[in-house]
Coordinates of C-alpha atoms in Angstrom, one line a residue:
M826 CA 20.4 20.3 38.0
I827 CA 22.9 19.5 40.7
E828 CA 22.9 21.4 44.1
F829 CA 25.1 21.1 47.0
Q830 CA 23.6 22.3 50.3
Q831 CA 26.1 22.7 53.2
V832 CA 27.9 19.4 52.1
S833 CA 30.9 18.3 54.1
K834 CA 33.2 15.2 53.7
T835 CA 35.9 14.1 56.0
F836 CA 38.6 11.4 55.7
D837 CA 40.1 10.4 59.0
N838 CA 41.0 13.8 60.4
W839 CA 41.3 15.7 57.1
K840 CA 38.2 17.6 55.9
A841 CA 38.1 17.3 52.1
V842 CA 35.0 19.3 51.6
D843 CA 33.8 21.8 54.2
D844 CA 30.2 23.2 54.2
L845 CA 30.0 23.4 50.5
N846 CA 27.1 25.4 48.9
L847 CA 27.1 25.2 45.0
R848 CA 24.7 25.0 42.2
L849 CA 25.7 23.3 38.9
N850 CA 23.2 24.4 36.1
A851 CA 21.8 22.2 33.5
G852 CA 23.7 22.4 30.1
D853 CA 26.7 24.2 31.6
F854 CA 30.3 23.2 31.2
T855 CA 31.4 23.7 34.9
V856 CA 35.2 23.1 35.8
L857 CA 36.3 22.3 39.4
I858 CA 39.9 23.5 39.9
G859 CA 42.2 24.1 42.7
P860 CA 45.6 23.0 44.3
S861 CA 46.1 19.5 45.3
G862 CA 44.0 18.6 48.4
S863 CA 41.5 21.4 47.6
G864 CA 38.6 18.9 47.4
K865 CA 37.7 19.1 43.8
S866 CA 37.8 15.3 42.9
T867 CA 36.0 14.4 46.2
T868 CA 33.3 16.9 45.2
L869 CA 33.0 15.4 41.7
K870 CA 32.7 11.8 43.1
M871 CA 30.1 12.8 45.5
I872 CA 28.0 13.7 42.7
N873 CA 27.5 10.0 41.5
R874 CA 28.0 8.7 45.0
L875 CA 31.5 7.0 44.3
V876 CA 32.1 8.9 47.7
E877 CA 29.2 9.4 50.0
H878 CA 29.0 12.8 51.7
D879 CA 28.9 12.9 55.5
S880 CA 26.5 15.9 56.0
G881 CA 24.3 18.3 54.1
R882 CA 22.3 17.4 51.0
I883 CA 23.2 16.8 47.3
L884 CA 20.2 17.2 45.0
F885 CA 20.0 15.9 41.4
A886 CA 17.1 16.8 39.4
G887 CA 15.4 18.1 42.6
K888 CA 15.9 14.9 44.5
E889 CA 18.4 13.9 47.2
I890 CA 20.9 11.7 45.5
R891 CA 20.6 9.0 48.4
S892 CA 16.9 8.6 47.1
F893 CA 18.5 6.9 43.9
K894 CA 19.8 3.4 43.9
E895 CA 23.6 3.7 43.2
E896 CA 23.4 1.9 39.8
D897 CA 20.6 4.1 38.6
I898 CA 22.3 7.4 39.3
R899 CA 25.5 6.2 37.7
R900 CA 23.7 5.1 34.5
R901 CA 22.3 8.7 34.4
M902 CA 25.9 10.1 34.7
G903 CA 28.7 9.2 32.5
Y904 CA 32.1 9.1 34.1
A905 CA 35.5 9.6 32.5
I906 CA 38.8 9.4 34.4
Q907 CA 42.5 10.0 33.6
S908 CA 43.4 6.2 33.8
I909 CA 40.6 5.4 31.3
G910 CA 40.1 1.9 32.8
L911 CA 39.3 0.1 29.5
F912 CA 38.7 -3.7 29.8
P913 CA 42.0 -5.0 28.1
H914 CA 40.3 -8.1 26.7
W915 CA 37.3 -6.5 25.2
T916 CA 37.2 -4.7 21.9
V917 CA 36.6 -1.0 21.4
E918 CA 33.0 -1.9 20.6
Q919 CA 32.5 -4.1 23.6
N920 CA 34.1 -1.4 25.9
I921 CA 31.8 1.3 24.6
A922 CA 28.7 -0.9 24.8
T923 CA 29.2 -1.7 28.6
V924 CA 26.3 0.3 29.9
P925 CA 23.9 -0.1 26.9
A926 CA 24.6 -3.9 27.1
L927 CA 23.7 -3.8 31.0
L928 CA 20.5 -1.8 30.1
K929 CA 19.7 -4.7 27.4
W930 CA 19.5 -2.4 24.6
P931 CA 18.9 -4.4 21.3
K932 CA 22.1 -5.4 19.4
A933 CA 21.4 -3.2 16.4
R934 CA 20.7 -0.1 18.5
V935 CA 24.0 -0.7 20.4
A936 CA 26.0 -1.1 17.1
E937 CA 24.5 2.1 15.8
R938 CA 25.4 4.0 18.9
V939 CA 29.0 2.7 18.9
T940 CA 29.3 4.0 15.2
E941 CA 27.9 7.3 16.1
L942 CA 30.3 7.9 18.9
L943 CA 33.3 6.6 17.2
T944 CA 32.5 9.1 14.3
L945 CA 31.8 11.9 17.0
L946 CA 35.3 11.4 18.3
N947 CA 37.1 11.0 15.1
L948 CA 37.8 7.3 15.2
E949 CA 36.8 5.6 12.1
P950 CA 34.3 2.9 13.0
A951 CA 35.4 0.2 10.4
R952 CA 39.0 0.7 11.5
Y953 CA 38.7 0.8 15.3
R954 CA 35.6 -0.9 16.4
Q955 CA 37.2 -4.4 16.6
R956 CA 40.6 -3.2 17.9
Y957 CA 41.7 -3.9 21.6
P958 CA 43.0 -1.2 24.0
H959 CA 46.7 -2.3 23.6
Q960 CA 46.4 -1.6 19.9
L961 CA 45.4 2.0 20.4
S962 CA 47.5 5.1 21.5
G963 CA 47.0 6.9 24.7
G964 CA 44.8 9.7 23.1
Q965 CA 42.8 6.9 21.2
Q966 CA 42.2 5.0 24.4
Q967 CA 41.0 8.2 26.0
R968 CA 38.6 8.8 23.2
V969 CA 37.3 5.4 23.7
G970 CA 36.9 6.1 27.4
V971 CA 34.8 9.3 26.7
A972 CA 32.7 7.5 24.2
R973 CA 32.0 4.8 26.9
A974 CA 30.9 7.5 29.3
L975 CA 28.6 9.0 26.7
A976 CA 27.2 5.6 25.4
A977 CA 24.0 5.4 27.1
D978 CA 23.4 9.2 26.6
P979 CA 23.6 10.2 30.2
E980 CA 22.1 13.5 31.4
V981 CA 25.5 14.4 33.0
L982 CA 29.2 13.8 32.0
L983 CA 31.5 13.8 34.9
M984 CA 35.3 13.9 34.0
D985 CA 38.1 13.7 36.6
E986 CA 41.5 14.9 35.1
P987 CA 40.7 13.0 31.9
F988 CA 43.6 14.4 29.8
G989 CA 46.3 14.8 32.5
A990 CA 48.5 11.9 31.3
L991 CA 48.4 12.8 27.7
D992 CA 51.1 14.7 25.6
P993 CA 50.3 18.5 24.9
V994 CA 49.3 17.8 21.2
T995 CA 46.8 15.0 22.0
R996 CA 45.5 16.8 24.9
S997 CA 44.8 19.9 23.0
A998 CA 42.9 17.8 20.4
L999 CA 40.8 16.1 23.0
Q1000 CA 40.0 19.4 24.7
A1001 CA 38.7 20.6 21.3
E1002 CA 36.6 17.5 21.0
I1003 CA 35.0 17.8 24.2
A1004 CA 34.1 21.5 23.6
R1005 CA 32.6 20.4 20.3
I1006 CA 30.7 17.6 22.0
H1007 CA 29.2 20.1 24.6
K1008 CA 28.4 22.7 21.9
A1009 CA 26.6 20.0 19.7
S1010 CA 24.8 18.1 22.6
G1011 CA 24.2 20.8 25.3
K1012 CA 25.0 18.2 27.8
T1013 CA 25.8 19.1 31.5
I1014 CA 29.5 18.5 31.8
V1015 CA 31.5 18.7 35.2
L1016 CA 35.3 18.4 34.9
V1017 CA 38.0 18.4 37.4
T1018 CA 41.4 19.7 36.4
H1019 CA 44.5 21.3 37.9
D1020 CA 45.5 23.2 34.8
I1021 CA 44.1 26.9 34.8
D1022 CA 44.6 27.1 31.0
E1023 CA 42.4 24.0 30.4
A1024 CA 39.7 25.6 32.7
L1025 CA 39.7 28.9 31.0
L1026 CA 39.6 27.2 27.6
L1027 CA 36.6 24.8 28.4
A1028 CA 34.5 26.2 31.2
D1029 CA 31.3 28.2 31.1
R1030 CA 31.7 28.5 34.9
I1031 CA 34.8 27.9 37.0
V1032 CA 34.6 26.7 40.5
L1033 CA 37.9 27.5 42.3
L1034 CA 38.4 25.5 45.5
D1035 CA 40.8 25.9 48.4
K1036 CA 41.0 23.5 51.4
G1037 CA 37.5 22.1 50.8
R1038 CA 35.9 25.6 50.4
I1039 CA 34.9 27.8 47.4
A1040 CA 37.5 30.6 47.0
Q1041 CA 35.4 31.9 43.9
V1042 CA 32.8 31.0 41.3
G1043 CA 32.6 32.7 38.0
T1044 CA 33.0 32.9 34.2
P1045 CA 36.7 32.7 32.9
F1046 CA 36.5 36.4 32.5
E1047 CA 35.3 37.2 36.0
I1048 CA 37.9 34.9 37.6
L1049 CA 40.6 36.7 35.6
A1050 CA 39.4 40.1 35.7
H1051 CA 37.9 40.4 39.1
P1052 CA 39.6 38.0 41.4
A1053 CA 38.0 37.5 44.8
S1054 CA 41.3 37.3 46.7
D1055 CA 44.9 37.3 46.5
F1056 CA 44.8 33.4 46.4
V1057 CA 42.6 33.5 43.2
T1058 CA 45.1 36.0 41.7
E1059 CA 48.2 33.9 42.5
F1060 CA 46.4 30.7 41.3
V1061 CA 45.5 32.0 38.0
G1062 CA 49.0 33.5 37.6
R1063 CA 49.4 37.2 38.7
S1064 CA 51.9 38.0 35.9
E1065 CA 49.9 36.2 33.2
V1066 CA 46.4 37.7 33.4
G1067 CA 46.8 39.9 30.4
I1068 CA 47.9 37.1 28.0
K1069 CA 45.1 34.7 29.5
L1070 CA 42.4 37.4 28.8
L1071 CA 43.5 37.4 25.2
G1072 CA 42.8 33.6 25.1
L1073 CA 39.1 34.4 26.0
D1074 CA 38.3 36.4 22.8
T1075 CA 38.7 35.6 19.1
V1076 CA 40.2 37.5 16.1
G1077 CA 36.7 38.0 15.0
A1078 CA 36.0 40.4 17.9
R1079 CA 38.8 42.7 16.8
V1080 CA 39.1 42.4 13.1
R1081 CA 38.9 45.6 10.9
K1082 CA 36.5 44.4 8.4
G1083 CA 37.3 45.4 4.8
Q1084 CA 40.9 46.3 5.5
S1085 CA 43.7 44.5 3.8
A1086 CA 47.2 43.2 4.9
T1087 CA 50.0 41.1 3.6
G1088 CA 51.2 37.8 5.0
E1089 CA 49.9 34.5 6.0
P1090 CA 46.3 35.1 7.2
L1091 CA 44.7 34.4 10.7
P1092 CA 41.6 32.5 10.9
I1093 CA 38.8 34.6 12.2
S1094 CA 38.0 31.9 14.9
A1095 CA 41.8 32.0 16.2
T1096 CA 42.1 33.4 19.8
L1097 CA 43.7 36.9 20.3
R1098 CA 46.4 34.8 22.3
E1099 CA 47.2 32.7 19.1
A1100 CA 47.2 36.0 17.1
L1101 CA 49.8 37.5 19.5
S1102 CA 52.0 34.5 19.0
A1103 CA 51.6 35.0 15.1
F1104 CA 52.5 38.6 15.4
V1105 CA 55.6 37.7 17.2
A1106 CA 56.7 35.0 15.0
R1107 CA 56.3 36.9 11.8
R1108 CA 57.4 40.3 13.2
A1109 CA 54.3 41.9 11.5
S1110 CA 52.2 45.0 12.5
S1111 CA 49.1 43.7 10.8
L1112 CA 47.9 40.5 9.3
P1113 CA 45.1 39.6 7.1
V1114 CA 42.1 37.6 8.3
V1115 CA 40.1 35.0 6.6
D1116 CA 36.8 33.2 7.4
A1117 CA 36.2 29.5 7.7
Q1118 CA 36.1 29.1 4.0
G1119 CA 39.3 31.0 3.6
Q1120 CA 37.8 34.2 2.2
P1121 CA 39.4 37.5 3.2
V1122 CA 37.4 39.4 5.8
G1123 CA 39.7 42.2 6.9
A1124 CA 42.8 42.7 8.9
L1125 CA 44.0 42.6 12.5
H1126 CA 46.6 45.2 13.8
F1127 CA 48.9 44.4 16.6
A1128 CA 47.8 47.5 18.4
D1129 CA 44.3 46.0 18.5
L1130 CA 45.5 43.4 21.0
L1131 CA 46.5 46.2 23.5
D1132 CA 42.9 47.6 23.5
E1133 CA 41.4 47.4 27.2
Q1134 CA 39.3 44.3 27.6
A1135 CA 35.8 45.4 28.4

């Protein structure tokens, strides 16, 4: 889908990206992460030509990105950023419809798409479509920004620190929304973040960058369980690896089916990390587990959390 071949980018005397070789697969949720100055945002912006690469080749759908007109490639790639950038004097509907209007979609189709996206992002269409950005909370504005990026049904969604300025509760809710959208749509998503927990939560594959070069590429489990260097180990948090590994698996993977226990039940979809918090808070050695309909399925024991991760 997207491939970097020996790509470099220099700003003045600073090499932001240094001989990058990377393939981003269609349908994957890829997270670019690294410390400040690692080249992650530059890498993202080179994909849709907001930043032009100095050397090497970047391929999109098998073609060098410079063979596309800038406006054409940006219409095929939605772009959402932390600052949102909504037009303040346009309604929510007008903001979301920006690209479809440029593409001269029929008005009825645009209105239908706005309704679809507002519903997808849990913003009641009748309530929000005629509001202005200043009438929305930060989280609602960010949702509209994501809806605008998705409006023309792009092949790729690029996201640059989209949730960085939000409070933890709103951020968590939007992370869940993006994960749900990815699962439902199968879109190729590339997201930049500095937050390792966000990367572990969302990514199919993590690309960890350091000084413009790749430190490691792998699944969340591979990054945590098999770090390629001391830099990777320190970046993910040497003393927190065990806790983070628990966040990659669910209660359903360890539940003892058919067993019973007392206390407030755990949902089968909860992470083992969330289960650990529940055990500590309730001072319990076992807890009941229920399915999505609230029906009992078994029990989880505190000792089950201590099993070796395979």
